C-alpha positions as a Python dict, from the first residue, in 0.01 Angstrom:
ca = {
    (1, 'X'): (0, 0, 0),
    (2, 'X'): (-204, -106, -304),
    (3, 'X'): (-155, -268, -643),
    (4, 'X'): (-192, 63, -828),
    (5, 'X'): (103, 207, -636),
    (6, 'X'): (315, -100, -707),
    (7, 'X'): (223, -91, -1076),
    (8, 'X'): (320, 277, -1093),
    (9, 'X'): (651, 204, -917),
    (10, 'X'): (737, -70, -1167),
    (11, 'X'): (653, 146, -1469),
    (12, 'X'): (878, 426, -1346),
    (13, 'X'): (1163, 178, -1300),
    (14, 'X'): (1107, 27, -1646),
    (15, 'X'): (1063, 354, -1835),
    (16, 'X'): (1307, 569, -1639),
    (17, 'X'): (1088, 869, -1561),
    (18, 'X'): (771, 979, -1385),
    (19, 'X'): (651, 1150, -1705),
    (20, 'X'): (691, 836, -1919),
    (21, 'X'): (513, 627, -1658),
    (22, 'X'): (227, 878, -1642),
    (23, 'X'): (187, 862, -2019),
    (24, 'X'): (193, 482, -2017),
    (25, 'X'): (-63, 461, -1735),
    (26, 'X'): (-286, 734, -1883),
    (27, 'X'): (-249, 937, -1564),
    (28, 'X'): (-122, 1284, -1482),
    (29, 'X'): (233, 1326, -1358),
    (30, 'X'): (102, 1467, -1029),
    (31, 'X'): (-108, 1151, -979),
    (32, 'X'): (195, 932, -1041),
    (33, 'X'): (405, 1138, -798),
    (34, 'X'): (130, 1115, -535),
    (35, 'X'): (114, 735, -563),
    (36, 'X'): (489, 703, -510),
    (37, 'X'): (485, 946, -217),
    (38, 'X'): (205, 744, -55),
    (39, 'X'): (398, 420, -111),
    (40, 'X'): (718, 570, 31),
    (41, 'X'): (526, 702, 332),
    (42, 'X'): (364, 364, 396),
    (43, 'X'): (698, 180, 376),
    (44, 'X'): (900, 451, 548),
    (45, 'X'): (1170, 451, 278),
    (46, 'X'): (1279, 656, -23),
    (47, 'X'): (1234, 461, -347),
    (48, 'X'): (1378, 708, -602),
    (49, 'X'): (1668, 952, -605),
    (50, 'X'): (1498, 1266, -734),
    (51, 'X'): (1817, 1473, -755),
    (52, 'X'): (1892, 1339, -1104),
    (53, 'X'): (1704, 1413, -1427),
    (54, 'X'): (1632, 1042, -1473),
    (55, 'X'): (1438, 865, -1199),
    (56, 'X'): (1706, 651, -1032),
    (57, 'X'): (1588, 372, -805),
    (58, 'X'): (1748, 360, -459),
    (59, 'X'): (1883, 51, -282),
    (60, 'X'): (1549, 11, -99),
    (61, 'X'): (1371, 57, -430),
    (62, 'X'): (1573, -226, -583),
    (63, 'X'): (1480, -439, -284),
    (64, 'X'): (1112, -368, -344),
    (65, 'X'): (1134, -444, -718),
    (66, 'X'): (1117, -824, -693),
    (67, 'X'): (836, -814, -437),
    (68, 'X'): (632, -574, -651),
    (69, 'X'): (671, -793, -960),
    (70, 'X'): (561, -1103, -768),
    (71, 'X'): (264, -921, -615),
    (72, 'X'): (136, -803, -952),
    (73, 'X'): (199, -1144, -1109),
    (74, 'X'): (-7, -1303, -832),
    (75, 'X'): (-286, -1050, -884),
    (76, 'X'): (-287, -1128, -1257),
    (77, 'X'): (-276, -1503, -1193),
    (78, 'X'): (-581, -1482, -969),
    (79, 'X'): (-769, -1283, -1233),
    (80, 'X'): (-672, -1510, -1521),
    (81, 'X'): (-698, -1850, -1353),
    (82, 'X'): (-1008, -1800, -1138),
    (83, 'X'): (-1223, -1586, -1368),
    (84, 'X'): (-1385, -1742, -1678),
    (85, 'X'): (-1203, -1661, -2001),
    (86, 'X'): (-1481, -1444, -2140),
    (87, 'X'): (-1460, -1218, -1834),
    (88, 'X'): (-1085, -1154, -1867),
    (89, 'X'): (-1007, -785, -1876),
    (90, 'X'): (-713, -556, -1939),
    (91, 'X'): (-531, -363, -2206),
    (92, 'X'): (-313, -562, -2446),
    (93, 'X'): (-57, -363, -2642),
    (94, 'X'): (-15, -526, -2984),
    (95, 'X'): (258, -443, -3234),
    (96, 'X'): (144, -499, -3591),
    (97, 'X'): (339, -519, -3918),
    (98, 'X'): (170, -320, -4195),
    (99, 'X'): (99, -628, -4405),
    (100, 'X'): (-110, -771, -4120),
    (101, 'X'): (-291, -438, -4091),
    (102, 'X'): (-367, -447, -4464),
    (103, 'X'): (-515, -798, -4455),
    (104, 'X'): (-670, -970, -4154),
    (105, 'X'): (-622, -724, -3864),
    (106, 'X'): (-984, -597, -3876),
    (107, 'X'): (-1117, -953, -3860),
    (108, 'X'): (-886, -1030, -3567),
    (109, 'X'): (-988, -716, -3373),
    (110, 'X'): (-1359, -787, -3426),
    (111, 'X'): (-1315, -1144, -3300),
    (112, 'X'): (-1133, -1030, -2986),
    (113, 'X'): (-1412, -780, -2922),
    (114, 'X'): (-1676, -1053, -2960),
    (115, 'X'): (-1503, -1320, -2752),
    (116, 'X'): (-1338, -1105, -2485),
    (117, 'X'): (-1544, -785, -2452),
    (118, 'X'): (-1346, -665, -2150),
    (119, 'X'): (-1009, -679, -2327),
    (120, 'X'): (-899, -357, -2497),
    (121, 'X'): (-639, -352, -2773),
    (122, 'X'): (-375, -84, -2826),
    (123, 'X'): (-246, -132, -3182),
    (124, 'X'): (97, -4, -3285),
    (125, 'X'): (161, -25, -3662),
    (126, 'X'): (533, -7, -3743),
    (127, 'X'): (829, -179, -3908),
    (128, 'X'): (975, -503, -3773),
    (129, 'X'): (1282, -384, -3583),
    (130, 'X'): (1106, -108, -3382),
    (131, 'X'): (825, -347, -3294),
    (132, 'X'): (1066, -612, -3172),
    (133, 'X'): (1258, -351, -2971),
    (134, 'X'): (936, -229, -2806),
    (135, 'X'): (839, -588, -2730),
    (136, 'X'): (1172, -658, -2558),
    (137, 'X'): (1157, -334, -2359),
    (138, 'X'): (808, -412, -2230),
    (139, 'X'): (631, -136, -2424),
    (140, 'X'): (439, -404, -2616),
    (141, 'X'): (280, -725, -2486),
    (142, 'X'): (279, -910, -2819),
    (143, 'X'): (372, -842, -3182),
    (144, 'X'): (263, -981, -3519),
    (145, 'X'): (584, -959, -3719),
    (146, 'X'): (785, -1130, -3994),
    (147, 'X'): (1126, -1289, -3971),
    (148, 'X'): (1324, -1542, -3771),
    (149, 'X'): (1225, -1550, -3404),
    (150, 'X'): (1474, -1811, -3276),
    (151, 'X'): (1519, -1646, -2936),
    (152, 'X'): (1490, -1839, -2606),
    (153, 'X'): (1339, -1529, -2443),
    (154, 'X'): (1046, -1528, -2688),
    (155, 'X'): (747, -1748, -2765),
    (156, 'X'): (652, -1745, -3135),
    (157, 'X'): (314, -1872, -3259),
    (158, 'X'): (321, -1927, -3640),
    (159, 'X'): (82, -1711, -3843),
    (160, 'X'): (168, -1850, -4186),
    (161, 'X'): (380, -1714, -4467),
    (162, 'X'): (346, -1456, -4744),
    (163, 'X'): (473, -1486, -5100),
    (164, 'X'): (640, -1176, -5243),
    (165, 'X'): (715, -1114, -5611),
    (166, 'X'): (892, -838, -5797),
    (167, 'X'): (640, -603, -5956),
    (168, 'X'): (644, -303, -6188),
    (169, 'X'): (399, -59, -6343),
    (170, 'X'): (239, -125, -6681),
    (171, 'X'): (484, 91, -6881),
    (172, 'X'): (808, 16, -6697),
    (173, 'X'): (1062, -114, -6952),
    (174, 'X'): (1224, -444, -6859),
    (175, 'X'): (1395, -739, -7036),
    (176, 'X'): (1156, -988, -7198),
    (177, 'X'): (1280, -1272, -6977),
    (178, 'X'): (1298, -1355, -6604),
    (179, 'X'): (1502, -1105, -6407),
    (180, 'X'): (1835, -1222, -6265),
    (181, 'X'): (2043, -1043, -5999),
    (182, 'X'): (2274, -861, -6247),
    (183, 'X'): (1968, -688, -6398),
    (184, 'X'): (1912, -501, -6073),
    (185, 'X'): (2233, -298, -6106),
    (186, 'X'): (2054, -75, -6360),
    (187, 'X'): (1707, -67, -6201),
    (188, 'X'): (1555, 173, -5951),
    (189, 'X'): (1434, -29, -5651),
    (190, 'X'): (1168, 77, -5402),
    (191, 'X'): (1170, -69, -5053),
    (192, 'X'): (1034, -36, -4703),
    (193, 'X'): (1266, 125, -4446),
    (194, 'X'): (1593, -13, -4317),
    (195, 'X'): (1422, -153, -4006),
    (196, 'X'): (1223, -406, -4211),
    (197, 'X'): (1261, -762, -4339),
    (198, 'X'): (1155, -618, -4676),
    (199, 'X'): (1467, -399, -4685),
    (200, 'X'): (1693, -692, -4595),
    (201, 'X'): (1557, -896, -4887),
    (202, 'X'): (1580, -607, -5133),
    (203, 'X'): (1934, -521, -5023),
    (204, 'X'): (2044, -882, -5065),
    (205, 'X'): (1929, -872, -5429),
    (206, 'X'): (2114, -546, -5492),
    (207, 'X'): (2427, -683, -5330),
    (208, 'X'): (2409, -994, -5549),
    (209, 'X'): (2377, -771, -5857),
    (210, 'X'): (2692, -580, -5770),
    (211, 'X'): (2498, -255, -5755),
    (212, 'X'): (2630, 23, -5533),
    (213, 'X'): (2291, 197, -5526),
    (214, 'X'): (2061, 209, -5224),
    (215, 'X'): (1690, 141, -5267),
    (216, 'X'): (1451, 435, -5243),
    (217, 'X'): (1291, 396, -4900),
    (218, 'X'): (939, 446, -4771),
    (219, 'X'): (782, 323, -4446),
    (220, 'X'): (447, 234, -4606),
    (221, 'X'): (389, -63, -4833),
    (222, 'X'): (75, 103, -4966),
    (223, 'X'): (281, 400, -5081),
    (224, 'X'): (549, 171, -5225),
    (225, 'X'): (283, -3, -5434),
    (226, 'X'): (145, 332, -5555),
    (227, 'X'): (492, 450, -5659),
    (228, 'X'): (553, 117, -5832),
    (229, 'X'): (229, 144, -6030),
    (230, 'X'): (330, 499, -6128),
    (231, 'X'): (650, 369, -6286),
    (232, 'X'): (893, 517, -6033),
    (233, 'X'): (1069, 183, -5986),
    (234, 'X'): (1015, -186, -5916),
    (235, 'X'): (946, -339, -5578),
    (236, 'X'): (874, -658, -5387),
    (237, 'X'): (500, -684, -5322),
    (238, 'X'): (264, -965, -5214),
    (239, 'X'): (39, -1066, -5508),
    (240, 'X'): (-229, -1175, -5261),
    (241, 'X'): (-276, -811, -5157),
    (242, 'X'): (-275, -664, -5507),
    (243, 'X'): (-490, -905, -5709),
    (244, 'X'): (-713, -622, -5836),
    (245, 'X'): (-418, -410, -5952),
    (246, 'X'): (-262, -712, -6123),
    (247, 'X'): (-591, -795, -6294),
    (248, 'X'): (-646, -439, -6423),
    (249, 'X'): (-284, -416, -6540),
    (250, 'X'): (-167, -128, -6320),
    (251, 'X'): (80, -369, -6161),
    (252, 'X'): (246, -663, -6331),
    (253, 'X'): (431, -952, -6172),
    (254, 'X'): (788, -993, -6295),
    (255, 'X'): (929, -1344, -6321),
    (256, 'X'): (1270, -1374, -6156),
    (257, 'X'): (1541, -1636, -6117),
    (258, 'X'): (1553, -1720, -5834),
    (259, 'X'): (1213, -1618, -5700),
    (260, 'X'): (1211, -1449, -5358),
    (261, 'X'): (1152, -1685, -5065),
    (262, 'X'): (822, -1671, -4874),
    (263, 'X'): (830, -1461, -4557),
    (264, 'X'): (713, -1625, -4234),
    (265, 'X'): (506, -1432, -3981),
    (266, 'X'): (462, -1505, -3610),
    (267, 'X'): (274, -1379, -3307),
    (268, 'X'): (560, -1316, -3066),
    (269, 'X'): (562, -1244, -2694),
    (270, 'X'): (813, -1264, -2411),
    (271, 'X'): (844, -1599, -2235),
    (272, 'X'): (713, -1574, -1881),
    (273, 'X'): (536, -1788, -1624),
    (274, 'X'): (208, -1605, -1662),
    (275, 'X'): (109, -1499, -2014),
    (276, 'X'): (-256, -1599, -2044),
    (277, 'X'): (-368, -1283, -2227),
    (278, 'X'): (-78, -1308, -2471),
    (279, 'X'): (-159, -1674, -2533),
    (280, 'X'): (-522, -1589, -2607),
    (281, 'X'): (-422, -1309, -2843),
    (282, 'X'): (-170, -1532, -3024),
    (283, 'X'): (-423, -1817, -3049),
    (284, 'X'): (-686, -1586, -3197),
    (285, 'X'): (-438, -1429, -3438),
    (286, 'X'): (-334, -1773, -3563),
    (287, 'X'): (-701, -1860, -3620),
    (288, 'X'): (-782, -1532, -3799),
    (289, 'X'): (-468, -1511, -4014),
    (290, 'X'): (-529, -1536, -4389),
    (291, 'X'): (-162, -1594, -4469),
    (292, 'X'): (-53, -1910, -4650),
    (293, 'X'): (-27, -2220, -4426),
    (294, 'X'): (326, -2324, -4343),
    (295, 'X'): (444, -2647, -4502),
    (296, 'X'): (666, -2831, -4259),
    (297, 'X'): (938, -3047, -4411),
    (298, 'X'): (1013, -3407, -4327),
    (299, 'X'): (1358, -3498, -4191),
    (300, 'X'): (1614, -3462, -4469),
    (301, 'X'): (1386, -3244, -4683),
    (302, 'X'): (1405, -2868, -4727),
    (303, 'X'): (1103, -2639, -4702),
    (304, 'X'): (990, -2480, -5028),
    (305, 'X'): (1123, -2141, -4919),
    (306, 'X'): (1466, -2299, -4855),
    (307, 'X'): (1488, -2475, -5190),
}
């Protein structure tokens, strides 16, 4: 019996198939099958019912599950607590919202490489809901995402907030006054996909306007900004990311009443006894983030974004 076999066993249980585990572990399916056969031979038990399409763990397999998790946790604890921080090694799977990728992700990745040369990053750029789902399922170790993370199963390290404003192209015709929700009933709105905080905010404005229209959807903020500049519609964009376009006039900020609330971002990972690598990643992300600092309110006061 060895740790590699136990790791392979756990991945099959978590992902539900030998093929998925092989892909996750960057191994061939025959290698994964061989590890499990060796483990079963060593223990003298059958760990999976192979008569079904999905790998179903047997009663003895379920008995092994807790032991395997504790064994790998102990292995990781030895590595993380005994070895100096700069010698820590492993692959950390990081989910990243596109806005992070557009701003300070490169600086963060370079810093991790400099401080922890033996840590490799696997970056997954996607919308908020899929990233959170992958985090909860164990496909990701940590995620840099927007939104409310009030979940006892999660640890959230603040990364700051981002101000969004309604924007339009130079020639898009609009009232010569701040926009109010009823104006949106007659406007074409561009938004990120339904699995995003961006879509939730945009939809709330449309609902307040009484509009029955859906926003036009796109999974890339960069494309949304390009379509906005081309006059296809208006959209919520962060001025901090589009200062050049605002300065040259290809995008213009539209005053609105009320203005959209700032969006908070966090480095989020699952709460567990041993999470040293996740803590280091979250700490570095917080240090490298260029988002606006959060302003905490005093008792009885509301935060600016709640005003």
